[in-house]
Structures are given as structure tokens and as C-alpha cells.
PDB file of C-alpha atoms in Angstrom:
ATOM      1  CA  UNK A   1     -11.047   1.826   8.445  1.00  0.00           C
ATOM      2  CA  UNK A   2      -8.741   0.456  11.296  1.00  0.00           C
ATOM      3  CA  UNK A   3      -5.522   2.438  11.769  1.00  0.00           C
ATOM      4  CA  UNK A   4      -2.243   0.598  10.919  1.00  0.00           C
ATOM      5  CA  UNK A   5      -0.404   2.283  13.578  1.00  0.00           C
ATOM      6  CA  UNK A   6      -2.936   2.250  16.593  1.00  0.00           C
ATOM      7  CA  UNK A   7      -5.533  -0.016  15.539  1.00  0.00           C
ATOM      8  CA  UNK A   8      -8.320   2.630  16.370  1.00  0.00           C
ATOM      9  CA  UNK A   9     -11.620   2.018  14.143  1.00  0.00           C
ATOM     10  CA  UNK A  10     -11.940   5.354  12.166  1.00  0.00           C
ATOM     11  CA  UNK A  11     -14.857   6.511   9.651  1.00  0.00           C
ATOM     12  CA  UNK A  12     -14.478   5.136   6.187  1.00  0.00           C
ATOM     13  CA  UNK A  13     -13.812   9.049   4.960  1.00  0.00           C
ATOM     14  CA  UNK A  14     -11.153   9.545   7.500  1.00  0.00           C
ATOM     15  CA  UNK A  15      -8.153  10.482   6.170  1.00  0.00           C
ATOM     16  CA  UNK A  16      -5.964  10.392   9.352  1.00  0.00           C
ATOM     17  CA  UNK A  17      -6.283   8.451  12.595  1.00  0.00           C
ATOM     18  CA  UNK A  18      -8.510  10.802  15.233  1.00  0.00           C
ATOM     19  CA  UNK A  19      -6.513   8.827  18.175  1.00  0.00           C
ATOM     20  CA  UNK A  20      -2.784   9.152  16.955  1.00  0.00           C
ATOM     21  CA  UNK A  21      -3.050  11.513  13.842  1.00  0.00           C
ATOM     22  CA  UNK A  22      -1.257   8.912  11.571  1.00  0.00           C
ATOM     23  CA  UNK A  23      -2.155   8.905   8.010  1.00  0.00           C
ATOM     24  CA  UNK A  24      -5.059   6.405   6.839  1.00  0.00           C
ATOM     25  CA  UNK A  25      -4.290   6.885   2.944  1.00  0.00           C
ATOM     26  CA  UNK A  26      -2.989   4.037   0.898  1.00  0.00           C
ATOM     27  CA  UNK A  27      -0.568   4.511  -2.076  1.00  0.00           C
ATOM     28  CA  UNK A  28      -0.133   2.006  -5.036  1.00  0.00           C
ATOM     29  CA  UNK A  29       3.498   1.186  -5.438  1.00  0.00           C
ATOM     30  CA  UNK A  30       4.236   1.990  -9.261  1.00  0.00           C
ATOM     31  CA  UNK A  31       6.845  -0.839  -9.243  1.00  0.00           C
ATOM     32  CA  UNK A  32       5.214  -3.909  -7.711  1.00  0.00           C
ATOM     33  CA  UNK A  33       1.486  -2.410  -7.581  1.00  0.00           C
ATOM     34  CA  UNK A  34       1.421  -3.253  -3.782  1.00  0.00           C
ATOM     35  CA  UNK A  35      -0.755  -1.232  -1.609  1.00  0.00           C
ATOM     36  CA  UNK A  36       1.153   0.779   1.067  1.00  0.00           C
ATOM     37  CA  UNK A  37       0.193   3.177   3.699  1.00  0.00           C
ATOM     38  CA  UNK A  38       1.334   6.665   2.710  1.00  0.00           C
ATOM     39  CA  UNK A  39       3.004   6.735   6.059  1.00  0.00           C
ATOM     40  CA  UNK A  40       5.144   3.620   5.250  1.00  0.00           C
ATOM     41  CA  UNK A  41       7.358   4.170   2.215  1.00  0.00           C
ATOM     42  CA  UNK A  42       8.143   1.589  -0.219  1.00  0.00           C
ATOM     43  CA  UNK A  43      11.814   1.132  -1.020  1.00  0.00           C
ATOM     44  CA  UNK A  44      13.245  -0.826  -3.854  1.00  0.00           C
ATOM     45  CA  UNK A  45      16.905  -2.281  -3.224  1.00  0.00           C
ATOM     46  CA  UNK A  46      16.875  -3.862  -6.485  1.00  0.00           C
ATOM     47  CA  UNK A  47      20.557  -3.828  -8.216  1.00  0.00           C
ATOM     48  CA  UNK A  48      22.272  -3.038  -4.542  1.00  0.00           C
ATOM     49  CA  UNK A  49      24.552  -5.938  -3.441  1.00  0.00           C
ATOM     50  CA  UNK A  50      24.862  -4.780  -0.125  1.00  0.00           C
ATOM     51  CA  UNK A  51      28.555  -5.093  -0.565  1.00  0.00           C
TER      52      UNK A  51
END
């Protein structure tokens, strides 16, 4: 598995990158079923007009 932060190749069992320490865990968004790395939270802005 490659780290999304630094690109270092880690073992498939790694939970954190051995180079930069970022989490390699993936979470599935309950709203859209997309995969997201645990360090990149998914925010929904649905319903906000931005006014």
C-alpha cells in the first residue's frame, strides 16, 4: 500500500506510514459510500447555500 501523503510503499498490514506517520486506514463514507483515508475527513455541505 502506498501512502497518500508521501507516496512511500508500506506493507499491506501497516496501519500508519513508516516514513511520515500518516494513517493508512480507509473509511467508507456512510452518505456516499466513497472510500476516504482516515486522515481526510469527508464533509457534506448539502443544504447550505453559502450566502
